[in-house]
Coordinates of C-alpha atoms in Angstrom, one line a residue:
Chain A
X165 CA 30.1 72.1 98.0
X166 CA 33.4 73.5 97.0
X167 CA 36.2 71.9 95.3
X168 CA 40.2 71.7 95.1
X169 CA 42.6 70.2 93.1
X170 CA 46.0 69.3 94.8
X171 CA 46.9 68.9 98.4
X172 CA 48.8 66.7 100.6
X173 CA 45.9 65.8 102.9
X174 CA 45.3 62.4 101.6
X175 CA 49.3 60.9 101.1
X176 CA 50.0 62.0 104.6
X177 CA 46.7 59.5 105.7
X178 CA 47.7 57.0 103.5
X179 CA 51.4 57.2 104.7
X180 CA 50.0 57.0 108.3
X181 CA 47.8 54.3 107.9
X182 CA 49.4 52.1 105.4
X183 CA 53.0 53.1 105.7
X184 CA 55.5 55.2 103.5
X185 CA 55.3 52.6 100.6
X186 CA 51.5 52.7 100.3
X187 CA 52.0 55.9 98.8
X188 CA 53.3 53.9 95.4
X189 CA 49.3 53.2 94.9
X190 CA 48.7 57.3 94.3
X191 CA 51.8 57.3 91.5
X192 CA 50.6 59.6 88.5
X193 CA 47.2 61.1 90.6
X194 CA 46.6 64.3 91.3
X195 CA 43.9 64.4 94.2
X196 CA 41.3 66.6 94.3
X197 CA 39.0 67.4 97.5
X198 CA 35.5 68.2 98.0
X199 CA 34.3 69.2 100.6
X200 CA 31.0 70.4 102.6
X201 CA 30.3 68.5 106.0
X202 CA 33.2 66.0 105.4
X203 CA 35.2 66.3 102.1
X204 CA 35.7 63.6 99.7
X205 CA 38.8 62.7 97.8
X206 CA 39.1 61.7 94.3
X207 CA 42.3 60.8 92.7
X208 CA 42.6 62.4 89.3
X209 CA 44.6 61.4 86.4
X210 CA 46.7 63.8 84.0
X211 CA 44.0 63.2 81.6
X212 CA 41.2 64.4 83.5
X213 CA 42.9 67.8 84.9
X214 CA 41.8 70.2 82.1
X215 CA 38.2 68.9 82.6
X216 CA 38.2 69.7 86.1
X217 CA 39.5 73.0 85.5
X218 CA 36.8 73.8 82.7
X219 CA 34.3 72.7 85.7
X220 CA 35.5 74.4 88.2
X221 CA 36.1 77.8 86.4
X222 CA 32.4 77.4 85.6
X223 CA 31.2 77.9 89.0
X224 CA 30.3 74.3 89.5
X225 CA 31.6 71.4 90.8
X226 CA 32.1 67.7 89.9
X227 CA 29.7 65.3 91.5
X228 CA 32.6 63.0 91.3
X229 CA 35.8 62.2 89.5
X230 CA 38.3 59.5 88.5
X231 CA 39.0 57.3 90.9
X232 CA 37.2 58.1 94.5
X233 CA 39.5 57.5 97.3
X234 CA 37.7 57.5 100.4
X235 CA 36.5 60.3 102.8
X236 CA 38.7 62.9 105.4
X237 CA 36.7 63.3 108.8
X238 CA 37.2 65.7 111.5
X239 CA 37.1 63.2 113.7
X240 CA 38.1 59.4 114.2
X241 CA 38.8 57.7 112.0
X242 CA 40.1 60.9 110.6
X243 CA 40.4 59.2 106.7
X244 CA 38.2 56.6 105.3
X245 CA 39.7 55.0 102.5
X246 CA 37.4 53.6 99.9
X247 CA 37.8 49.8 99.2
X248 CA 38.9 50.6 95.6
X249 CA 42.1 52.7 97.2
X250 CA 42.7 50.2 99.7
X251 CA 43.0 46.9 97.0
X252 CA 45.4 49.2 95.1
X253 CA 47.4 49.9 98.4
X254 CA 47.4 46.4 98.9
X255 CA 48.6 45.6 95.2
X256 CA 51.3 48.3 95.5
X257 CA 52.7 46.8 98.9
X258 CA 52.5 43.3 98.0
X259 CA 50.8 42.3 101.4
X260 CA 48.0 43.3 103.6
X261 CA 47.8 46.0 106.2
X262 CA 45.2 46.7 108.4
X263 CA 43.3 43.5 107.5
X264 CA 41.0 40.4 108.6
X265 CA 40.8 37.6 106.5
X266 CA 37.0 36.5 106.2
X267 CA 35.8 33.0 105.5
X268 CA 33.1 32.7 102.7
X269 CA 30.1 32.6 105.4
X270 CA 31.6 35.8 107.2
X271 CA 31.9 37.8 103.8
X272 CA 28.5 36.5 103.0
X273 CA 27.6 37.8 106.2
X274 CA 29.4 41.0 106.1
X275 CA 27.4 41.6 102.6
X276 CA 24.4 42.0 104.3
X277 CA 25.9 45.0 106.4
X278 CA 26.6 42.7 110.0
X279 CA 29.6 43.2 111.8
X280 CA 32.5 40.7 111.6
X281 CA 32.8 37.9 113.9
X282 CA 36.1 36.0 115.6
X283 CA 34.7 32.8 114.1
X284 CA 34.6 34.6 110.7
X285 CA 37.9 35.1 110.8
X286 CA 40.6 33.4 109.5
X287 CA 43.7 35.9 109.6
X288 CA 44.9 39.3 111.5
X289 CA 47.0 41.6 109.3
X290 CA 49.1 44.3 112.2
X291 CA 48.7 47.1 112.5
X292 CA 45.3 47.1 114.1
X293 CA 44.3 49.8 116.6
X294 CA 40.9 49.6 118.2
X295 CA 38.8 52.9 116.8
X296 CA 40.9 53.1 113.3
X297 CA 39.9 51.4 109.5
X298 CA 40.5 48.2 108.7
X299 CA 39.6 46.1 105.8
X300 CA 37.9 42.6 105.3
X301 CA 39.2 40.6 103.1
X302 CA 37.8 37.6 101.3
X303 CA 40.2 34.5 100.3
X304 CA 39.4 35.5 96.4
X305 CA 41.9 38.9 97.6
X306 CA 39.1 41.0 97.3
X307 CA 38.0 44.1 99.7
X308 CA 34.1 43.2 100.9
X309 CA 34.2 45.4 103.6
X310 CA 35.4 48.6 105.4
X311 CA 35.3 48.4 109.9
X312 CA 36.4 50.0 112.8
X313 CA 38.6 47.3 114.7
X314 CA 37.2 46.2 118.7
X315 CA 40.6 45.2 118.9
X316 CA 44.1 46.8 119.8
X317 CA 46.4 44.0 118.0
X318 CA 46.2 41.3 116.3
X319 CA 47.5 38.6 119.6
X320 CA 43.9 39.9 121.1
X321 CA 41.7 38.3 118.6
X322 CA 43.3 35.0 120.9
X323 CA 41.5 36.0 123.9
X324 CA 38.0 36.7 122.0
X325 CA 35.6 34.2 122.1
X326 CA 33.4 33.0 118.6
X327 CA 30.9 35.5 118.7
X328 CA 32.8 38.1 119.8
X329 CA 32.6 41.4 117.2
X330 CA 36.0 41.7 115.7
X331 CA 35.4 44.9 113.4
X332 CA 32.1 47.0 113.1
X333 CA 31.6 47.2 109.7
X334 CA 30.6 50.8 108.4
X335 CA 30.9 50.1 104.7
X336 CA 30.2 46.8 102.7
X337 CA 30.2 46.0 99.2
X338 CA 25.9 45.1 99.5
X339 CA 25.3 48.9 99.9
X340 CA 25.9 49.0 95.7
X341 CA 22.6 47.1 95.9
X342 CA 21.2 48.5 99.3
X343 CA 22.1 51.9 98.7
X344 CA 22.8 53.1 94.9
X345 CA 21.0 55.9 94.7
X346 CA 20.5 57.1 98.5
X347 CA 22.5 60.4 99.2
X348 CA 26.2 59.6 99.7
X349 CA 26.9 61.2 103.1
X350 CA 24.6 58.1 104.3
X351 CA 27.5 55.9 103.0
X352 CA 28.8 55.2 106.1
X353 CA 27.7 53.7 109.1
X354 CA 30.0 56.4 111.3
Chain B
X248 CA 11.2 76.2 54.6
X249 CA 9.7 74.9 57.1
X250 CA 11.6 72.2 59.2
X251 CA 11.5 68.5 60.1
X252 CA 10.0 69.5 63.5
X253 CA 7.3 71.5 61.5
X254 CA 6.4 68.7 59.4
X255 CA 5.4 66.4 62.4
X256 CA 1.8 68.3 62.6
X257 CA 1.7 67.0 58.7
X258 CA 3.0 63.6 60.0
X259 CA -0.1 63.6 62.5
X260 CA -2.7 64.4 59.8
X261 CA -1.9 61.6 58.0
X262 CA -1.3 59.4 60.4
X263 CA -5.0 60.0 61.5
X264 CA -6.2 59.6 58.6
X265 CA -4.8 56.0 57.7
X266 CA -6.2 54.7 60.8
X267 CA -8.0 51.7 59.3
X268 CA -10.5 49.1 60.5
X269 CA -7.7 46.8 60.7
X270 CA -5.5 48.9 62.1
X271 CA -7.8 49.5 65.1
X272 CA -8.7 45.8 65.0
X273 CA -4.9 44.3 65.3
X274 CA -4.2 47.6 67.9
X275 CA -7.3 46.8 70.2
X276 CA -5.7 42.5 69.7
X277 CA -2.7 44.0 70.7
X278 CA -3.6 46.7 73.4
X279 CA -1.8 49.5 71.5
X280 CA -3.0 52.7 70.9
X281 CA -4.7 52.8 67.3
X282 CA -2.2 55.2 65.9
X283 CA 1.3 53.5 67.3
X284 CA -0.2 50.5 65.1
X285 CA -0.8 53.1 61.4
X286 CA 3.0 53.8 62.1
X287 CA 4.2 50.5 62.3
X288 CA 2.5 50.2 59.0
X289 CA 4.0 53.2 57.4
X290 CA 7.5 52.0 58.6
X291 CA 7.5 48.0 57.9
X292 CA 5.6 48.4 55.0
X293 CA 3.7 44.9 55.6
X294 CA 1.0 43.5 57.6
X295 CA 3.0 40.7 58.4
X296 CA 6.1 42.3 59.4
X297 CA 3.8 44.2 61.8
X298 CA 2.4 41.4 63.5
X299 CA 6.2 39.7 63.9
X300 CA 7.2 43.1 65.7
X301 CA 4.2 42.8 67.7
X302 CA 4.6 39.6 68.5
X303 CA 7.9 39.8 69.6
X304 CA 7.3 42.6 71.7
X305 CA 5.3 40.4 73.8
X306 CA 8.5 37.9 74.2
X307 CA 10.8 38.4 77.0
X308 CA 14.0 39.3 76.1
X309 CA 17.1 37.3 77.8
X310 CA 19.1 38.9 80.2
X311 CA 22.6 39.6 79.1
X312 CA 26.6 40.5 81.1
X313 CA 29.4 42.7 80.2
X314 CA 32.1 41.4 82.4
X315 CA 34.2 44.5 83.8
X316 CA 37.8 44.1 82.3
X317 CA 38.8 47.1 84.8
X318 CA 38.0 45.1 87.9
X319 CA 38.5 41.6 86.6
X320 CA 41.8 41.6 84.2
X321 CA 40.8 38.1 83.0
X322 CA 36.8 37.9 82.1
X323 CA 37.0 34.5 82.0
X324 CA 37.2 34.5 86.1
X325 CA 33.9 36.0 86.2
X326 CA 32.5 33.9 83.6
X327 CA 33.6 30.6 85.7
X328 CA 32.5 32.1 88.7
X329 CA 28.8 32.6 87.4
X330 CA 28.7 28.9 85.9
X331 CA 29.6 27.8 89.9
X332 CA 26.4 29.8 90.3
X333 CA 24.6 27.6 87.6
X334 CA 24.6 30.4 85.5
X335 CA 24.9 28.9 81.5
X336 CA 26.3 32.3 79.3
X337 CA 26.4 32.1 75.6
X338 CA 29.2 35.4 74.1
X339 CA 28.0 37.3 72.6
X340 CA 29.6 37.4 68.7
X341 CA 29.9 41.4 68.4
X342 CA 31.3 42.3 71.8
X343 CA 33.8 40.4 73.4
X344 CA 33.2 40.8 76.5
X345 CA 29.6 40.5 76.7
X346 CA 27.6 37.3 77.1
X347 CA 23.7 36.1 76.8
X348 CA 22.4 34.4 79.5
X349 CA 20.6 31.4 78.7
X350 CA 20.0 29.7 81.9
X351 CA 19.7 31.5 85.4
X352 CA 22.3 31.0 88.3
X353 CA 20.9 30.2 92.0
X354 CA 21.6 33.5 92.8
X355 CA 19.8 36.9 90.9
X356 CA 22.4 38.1 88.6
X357 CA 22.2 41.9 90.7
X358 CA 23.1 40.5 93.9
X359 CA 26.3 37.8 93.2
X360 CA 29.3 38.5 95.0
X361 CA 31.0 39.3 91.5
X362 CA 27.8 41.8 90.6
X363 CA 28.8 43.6 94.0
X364 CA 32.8 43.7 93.7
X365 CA 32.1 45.2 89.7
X366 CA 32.6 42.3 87.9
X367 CA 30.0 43.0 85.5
X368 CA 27.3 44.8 84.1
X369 CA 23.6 43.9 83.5
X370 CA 21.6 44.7 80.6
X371 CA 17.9 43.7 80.0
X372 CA 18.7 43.4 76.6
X373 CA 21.6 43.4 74.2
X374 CA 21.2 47.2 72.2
X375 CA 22.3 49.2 74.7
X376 CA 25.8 47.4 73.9
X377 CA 25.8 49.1 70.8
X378 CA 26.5 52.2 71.2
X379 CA 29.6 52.4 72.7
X380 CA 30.6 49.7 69.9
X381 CA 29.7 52.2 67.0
X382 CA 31.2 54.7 68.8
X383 CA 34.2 52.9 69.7
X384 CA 36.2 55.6 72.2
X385 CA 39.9 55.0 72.9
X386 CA 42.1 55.9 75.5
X387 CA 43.2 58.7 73.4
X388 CA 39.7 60.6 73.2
X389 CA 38.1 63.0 74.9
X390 CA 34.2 61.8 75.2
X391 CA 31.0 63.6 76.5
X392 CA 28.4 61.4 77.5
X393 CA 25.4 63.9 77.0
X394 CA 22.9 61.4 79.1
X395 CA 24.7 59.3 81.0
X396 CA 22.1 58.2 83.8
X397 CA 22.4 55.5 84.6
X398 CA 26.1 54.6 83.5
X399 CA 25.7 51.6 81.6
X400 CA 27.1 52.7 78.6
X401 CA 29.6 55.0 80.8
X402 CA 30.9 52.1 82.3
X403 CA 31.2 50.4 78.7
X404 CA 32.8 53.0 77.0
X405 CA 35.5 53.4 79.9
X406 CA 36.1 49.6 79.5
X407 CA 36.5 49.8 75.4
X408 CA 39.1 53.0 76.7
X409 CA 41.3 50.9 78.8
X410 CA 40.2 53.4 81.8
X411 CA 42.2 55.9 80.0
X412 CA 41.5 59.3 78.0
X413 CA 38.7 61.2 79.3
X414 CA 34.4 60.6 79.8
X415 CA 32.6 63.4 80.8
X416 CA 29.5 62.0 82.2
X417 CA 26.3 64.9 82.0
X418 CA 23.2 63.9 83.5
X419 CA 20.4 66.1 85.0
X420 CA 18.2 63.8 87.4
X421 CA 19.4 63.5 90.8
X422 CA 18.0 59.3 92.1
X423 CA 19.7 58.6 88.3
X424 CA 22.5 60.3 89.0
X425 CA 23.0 58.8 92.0
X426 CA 23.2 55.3 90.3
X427 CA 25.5 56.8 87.7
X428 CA 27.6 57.4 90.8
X429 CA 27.7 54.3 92.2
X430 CA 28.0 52.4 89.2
X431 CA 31.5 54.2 88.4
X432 CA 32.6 53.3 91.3
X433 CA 31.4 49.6 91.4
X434 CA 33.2 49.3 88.3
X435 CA 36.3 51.1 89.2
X436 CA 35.8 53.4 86.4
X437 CA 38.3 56.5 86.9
X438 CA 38.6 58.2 83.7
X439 CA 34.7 59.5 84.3
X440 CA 34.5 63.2 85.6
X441 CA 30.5 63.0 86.3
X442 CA 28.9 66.7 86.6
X443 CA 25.2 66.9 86.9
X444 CA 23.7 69.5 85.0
X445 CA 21.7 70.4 82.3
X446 CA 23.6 68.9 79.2
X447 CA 22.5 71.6 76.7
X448 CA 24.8 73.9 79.0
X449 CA 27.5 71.6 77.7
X450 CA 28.9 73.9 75.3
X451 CA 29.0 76.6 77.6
X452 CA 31.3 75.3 80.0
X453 CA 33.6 73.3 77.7
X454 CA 33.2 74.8 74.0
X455 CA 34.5 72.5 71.3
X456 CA 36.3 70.2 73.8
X457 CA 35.6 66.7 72.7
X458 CA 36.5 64.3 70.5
X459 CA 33.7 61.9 70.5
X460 CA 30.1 62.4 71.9
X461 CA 27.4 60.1 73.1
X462 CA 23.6 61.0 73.1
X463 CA 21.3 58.2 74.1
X464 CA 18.9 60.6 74.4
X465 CA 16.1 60.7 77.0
X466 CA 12.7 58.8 74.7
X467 CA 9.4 57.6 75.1
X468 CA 10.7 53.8 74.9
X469 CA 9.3 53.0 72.0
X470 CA 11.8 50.1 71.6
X471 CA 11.1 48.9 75.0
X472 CA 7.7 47.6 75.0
X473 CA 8.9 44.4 76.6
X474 CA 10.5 45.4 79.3
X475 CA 7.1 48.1 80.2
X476 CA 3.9 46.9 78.7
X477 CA 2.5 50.7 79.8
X478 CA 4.3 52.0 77.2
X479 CA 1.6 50.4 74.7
X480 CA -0.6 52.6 75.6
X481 CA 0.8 55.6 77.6
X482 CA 2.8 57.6 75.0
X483 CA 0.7 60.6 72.8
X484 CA 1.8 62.0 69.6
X485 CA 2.1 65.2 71.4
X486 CA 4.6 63.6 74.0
X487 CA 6.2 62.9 70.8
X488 CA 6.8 66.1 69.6
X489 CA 7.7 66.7 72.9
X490 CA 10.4 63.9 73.5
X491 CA 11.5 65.3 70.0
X492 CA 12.1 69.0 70.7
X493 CA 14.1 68.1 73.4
X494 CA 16.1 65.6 71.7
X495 CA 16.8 68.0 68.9
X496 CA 18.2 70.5 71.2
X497 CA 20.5 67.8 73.1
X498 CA 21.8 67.2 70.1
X499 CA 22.4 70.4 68.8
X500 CA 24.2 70.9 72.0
X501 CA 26.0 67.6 71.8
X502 CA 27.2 68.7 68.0
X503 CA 28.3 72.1 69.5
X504 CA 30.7 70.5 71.9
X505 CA 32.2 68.1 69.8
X506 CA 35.7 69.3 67.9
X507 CA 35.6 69.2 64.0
X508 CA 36.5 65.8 63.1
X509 CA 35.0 64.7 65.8
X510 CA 32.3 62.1 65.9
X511 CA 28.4 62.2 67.1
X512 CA 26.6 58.8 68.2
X513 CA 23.1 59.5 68.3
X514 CA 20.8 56.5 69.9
X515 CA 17.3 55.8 71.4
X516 CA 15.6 53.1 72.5
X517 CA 12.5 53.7 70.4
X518 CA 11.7 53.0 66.9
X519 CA 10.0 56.2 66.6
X520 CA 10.9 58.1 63.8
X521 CA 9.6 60.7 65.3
X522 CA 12.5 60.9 68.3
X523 CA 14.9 59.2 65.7
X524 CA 14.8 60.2 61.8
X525 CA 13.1 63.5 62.2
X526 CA 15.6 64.6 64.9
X527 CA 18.5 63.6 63.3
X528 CA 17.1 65.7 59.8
X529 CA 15.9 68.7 61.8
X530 CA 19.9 69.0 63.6
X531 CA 21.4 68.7 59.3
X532 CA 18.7 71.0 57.9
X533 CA 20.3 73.7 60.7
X534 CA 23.8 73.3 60.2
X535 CA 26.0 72.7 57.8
X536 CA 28.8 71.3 60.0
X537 CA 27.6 68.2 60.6
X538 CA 27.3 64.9 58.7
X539 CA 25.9 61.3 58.5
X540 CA 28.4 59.0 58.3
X541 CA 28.5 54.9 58.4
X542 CA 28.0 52.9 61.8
X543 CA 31.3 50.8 62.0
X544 CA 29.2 48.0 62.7
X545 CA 29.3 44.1 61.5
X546 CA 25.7 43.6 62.3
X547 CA 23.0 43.3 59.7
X548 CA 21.2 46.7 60.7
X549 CA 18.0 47.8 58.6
X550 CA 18.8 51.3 57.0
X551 CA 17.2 54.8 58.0
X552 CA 13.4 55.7 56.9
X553 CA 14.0 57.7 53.7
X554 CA 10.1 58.9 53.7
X555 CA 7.8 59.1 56.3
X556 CA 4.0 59.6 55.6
X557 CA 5.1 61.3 52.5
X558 CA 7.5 63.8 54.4
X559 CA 10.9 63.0 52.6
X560 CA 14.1 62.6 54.4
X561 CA 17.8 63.6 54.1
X562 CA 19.4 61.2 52.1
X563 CA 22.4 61.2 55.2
X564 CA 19.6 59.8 56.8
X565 CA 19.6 56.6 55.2
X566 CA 23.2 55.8 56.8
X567 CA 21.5 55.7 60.1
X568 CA 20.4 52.3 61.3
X569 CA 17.4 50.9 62.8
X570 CA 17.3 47.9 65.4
X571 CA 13.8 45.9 65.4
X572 CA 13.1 43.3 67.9
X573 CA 11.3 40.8 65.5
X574 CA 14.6 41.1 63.0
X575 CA 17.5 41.0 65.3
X576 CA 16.3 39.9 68.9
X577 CA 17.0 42.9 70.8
X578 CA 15.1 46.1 71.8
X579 CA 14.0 48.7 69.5
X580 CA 16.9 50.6 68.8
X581 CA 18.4 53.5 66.7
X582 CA 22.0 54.3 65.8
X583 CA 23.3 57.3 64.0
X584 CA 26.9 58.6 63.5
X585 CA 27.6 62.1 62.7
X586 CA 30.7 63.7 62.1
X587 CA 31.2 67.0 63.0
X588 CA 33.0 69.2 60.2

């Protein structure tokens, strides 16, 4: 695994995902990529740049570092941002993007890794695209989950009926107690 | 002169020699190897006090909380949410965020919605709270966590930091370091840069670089008895020595990369003196830039051994302090601040 600090990789996926304002939520971090078969991003505050450095001119490499911000892919979805980037996108923009709305029993079920359901579902936040990341939500605020929409827009979830997959989850808030000490490319179901 | 580490082959003579009747009687009662028991004698100083300590290592200790201020701004939300659960939490008087759990929820504490989105920690006990507390970091400091593995006092002192300043988080297990991992980012901890390595290499890649240092160095569990009964039986003198070479050289490394000024909190969870006392007076017997100095604590701590089957100590060591189970509810536990000079 190799390491670098600075790029714009990761504001030019947050900009397209989340829009231009989104990039408020990486204000004062410096992000820093590491990469082997995918490459993770962490998002690095002042404080923790001379740390880095020491590391790095070592010859070794963080196993992580400040904040972790999701995961660049060669393929689609091209960025995964982690749930921890996405509540502070959300906090920064004042509204969802990219989002269902779970009821309790859907996050519940979500927890234990299923996919979301159109019953489960309380509210569509546009954009969706079918293929691309997009969050559940409880009604508490919180990110439970990370999917891959089934849908194109929001107006389709209409046409779905109650058991009809909404979002494959790949990432859920249970794998802290499923997964904590498996081998992190295994983190997501993609 | 010979050191403190030198002296523990002394230590073992006499400690086979004051193996009693009684003491084998109350160790085979007890299930304890004969010559954990002599000790306990040697450090209590009473028969009584050594069948209290026994005793309440057979007792289960209550589960306790630190409710994550960097995920929840207002602990009181995950305190209501638990008592939804039918979770009953008592606070804990010495750190404000922390709570005793004093009647169980519907759901286990590890797998509650709030456990998941990093609402809190758990502890199986209250003295690994301490640390951190007598350490006290702020977001000003630069800290090395010289075992941090699995993140629980990490996590802490990033929380008593504000999620400012700097952690530097060594560990050298991998499976450990994996839940060090995911328990930064559970919590939403992002002033931690987590490297896993070897932490006596510390020095080498950082030289005096840190303000404040945390060893809660790797130990036999000699504190611990309740939460693994095995370990009344499994640990030898020799792993002893053992646990305390390595402990000695953690330090010494931990010392090394701290600035002058700077403070040293060294802790185990063992009553050993062996892995506590003796390693803290075999690190001030080799250098002169380091010194004992007084836990910052409010808590009614028993002092440092002074002597130890006739081996004196440092008298720095006295400032050190020592957590029974029988005296103050919690695991066996050792504190010791050092400043570096």
């Amino acid at each position: 695994m190799r390491c670098r600090v600075g790029g714009g990789e990761l504001g030019e996926e947050v900009a397209r995902l989340f829009g231009a304002g989104a990039l408020r939520a990486l204000a004062g971090y410096v992000p820093m990529y590491c990469w082997s078969s995918f490459t993770e991003v962490y998002l690095l505050r002042e404080e923790l740049l001379e740390a880095v450095d020491r590391v790095l001119s070592s010859g070794r490499v963080p196993y992580s570092a400040g904040l972790y911000a999701g995961r660049l892919r060669r393929s689609r979805p091209r960025f995964i941002p982690s749930h921890l980037l996405v509540e502070r996108v959300y906090e920064a923009l004042g509204r969802y993007v990219r989002a269902l709305e779970a009821s309790e029993q859907g996050v519940r079920v979500v927890l234990y890794g299923r996919d979301i359901l159109r019953l489960s579902t309380l509210r569509c936040f546009e954009p969706i695209e079918k293929g691309e990341v997009v969050s559940v939500v409880g009604t508490d605020g919180r990110v439970y989950a990370l999917g891959l929409s089934e849908v194109d827009s929001c107006s389709e979830l209409e046409r779905l009926r109650a058991e009809d997959v909404v979002a494959r989850v790949i990432f859920d808030l249970g794998w802290y107690l499923r997964g904590g000490t498996v081998a992190r490319e295994r983190k997501y179901r993609v | 002169m010979p050191g403190y580490t030198e002296a523990l082959s002394t230590v073992w003579d006499r400690i086979r020699s004051s193996i009693s009747s009684r003491v084998e009687e109350v160790a085979s009662t007890y299930g304890y190897l004969s010559y954990m028991v002599a000790r306990y004698l040697e450090i209590l100083s009473s028969w009584e006090d050594v069948l209290e300590l026994l005793n309440a290592f057979e007792r289960e200790l209550p589960r306790s909380i630190r409710v994550n201020t960097l995920r929840f701004r207002n602990p009181g939300e995950v305190v209501e949410r638990l008592q939804v659960l039918g979770y009953a939490l008592t606070p804990v008087p010495w750190e404000r965020y922390s709570y005793t759990v004093v009647k169980p929820g519907r759901v286990p504490l590890g797998a509650t919605h709030e456990f998941l989105l990093g609402g809190y920690y758990l502890y199986r006990g209250l003295a690994s709270l301490l640390p951190p507390v007598a350490l006290n970091p702020t977001g000003s400091d630069r800290v090395l966590d010289a075992a941090a593995a699995p993140g629980g006092k990490t996590t802490h002192m990033a929380q008593l930091m504000g999620g400012r300043g700097l952690i530097v988080a060594v560990d050298v297990d991998r499976e450990r370091f994996r839940a060090l991992r995911t328990n930064l980012e559970r919590m939403g901890v992002e002033n931690v840069v987590a490297l896993r390595m070897d932490s006596r290499l510390v020095p080498k890649v950082f030289g005096r670089f840190f303000t404040k240092a945390l060893l809660d160095a790797p130990c036999t569990g000699e504190g611990i008895i309740q939460l693994d009964r095995s370990r009344k039986v499994k640990t030898s003198f020799e792993d002893l020595v053992r646990a305390h070479r390595l402990q000695v050289e953690l330090l010494r490394a931990t010392v090394e990369s701290v600035v002058p000024g700077g403070l040293v909190l060294y802790s185990t969870c063992s009553i050993a003196p062996e892995e506590d006392e003796f390693t803290v007076a075999e690190v001030l017997e080799s250098s002169d830039r380091v010194e004992v100095v007084d836990i910052p604590l409010e808590l009614d701590l028993m002092p440092g051994l002074g002597e130890y089957f006739g081996v004196g100590l440092p008298d720095g060591v006295r400032r050190c302090r020592r957590v029974y189970p029988h005296k103050h509810g919690m695991e066996g536990f050792f504190l010791c601040l050092l400043r570096v000079l």
